[in-house]
XYZ file of C-alpha atoms in Angstrom:
64
model
C 9.815 3.361 -8.166
C 7.134 5.920 -8.975
C 4.538 5.929 -11.732
C 3.090 8.950 -13.480
C -0.100 8.304 -15.440
C -1.850 10.468 -17.982
C -5.216 9.630 -19.533
C -5.403 10.794 -23.153
C -8.598 11.234 -25.129
C -7.752 10.604 -28.767
C -9.963 11.787 -31.629
C -11.549 8.816 -33.378
C -9.184 7.313 -35.918
C -6.113 9.221 -34.656
C -4.489 6.567 -32.420
C -1.765 5.787 -34.970
C -0.835 9.472 -35.117
C -0.697 9.665 -31.320
C 1.584 6.624 -31.238
C 3.964 8.285 -33.699
C 4.061 11.604 -31.830
C 4.865 9.836 -28.581
C 7.459 7.564 -30.190
C 9.230 10.202 -32.286
C 8.844 13.413 -30.300
C 7.914 12.819 -26.674
C 9.877 9.716 -25.666
C 13.276 10.869 -26.981
C 12.968 13.999 -24.828
C 11.692 12.332 -21.669
C 14.333 9.578 -21.821
C 16.972 12.260 -21.273
C 15.587 13.227 -17.860
C 17.352 11.913 -14.765
C 15.455 9.100 -13.096
C 13.539 7.918 -16.178
C 12.978 4.150 -16.120
C 10.454 3.339 -18.857
C 7.190 4.348 -20.488
C 4.137 2.495 -21.729
C 1.347 3.671 -23.993
C -1.744 1.643 -23.178
C -4.540 1.644 -25.735
C -7.985 0.640 -24.515
C -9.501 -1.996 -26.783
C -13.135 -1.363 -25.846
C -12.794 2.454 -25.987
C -10.776 3.302 -29.118
C -10.548 7.004 -28.315
C -8.836 6.469 -24.948
C -5.208 5.799 -24.135
C -3.095 6.005 -21.013
C 0.554 6.944 -20.869
C 2.386 5.419 -17.898
C 5.887 6.650 -17.151
C 8.042 4.971 -14.505
C 10.613 6.967 -12.540
C 13.320 5.951 -10.085
C 12.104 8.304 -7.345
C 9.642 11.051 -6.550
C 12.146 13.835 -7.263
C 12.467 12.595 -10.845
C 8.707 12.765 -11.313
C 8.554 16.368 -10.171
């Protein structure tokens, strides 16, 4: 299994909007790709303008 991580800087007060964009627009598209396993959006409690998107893939070819 392979993990792809992306650090996202979110404008203050916009975390809810980011969540919705990822849930409604990004995840439905990425789920269709071969090798997709799962995705997690991690919100940092002590830094409210930072999030990390972690996507798990079956193999390295799927990531690329």
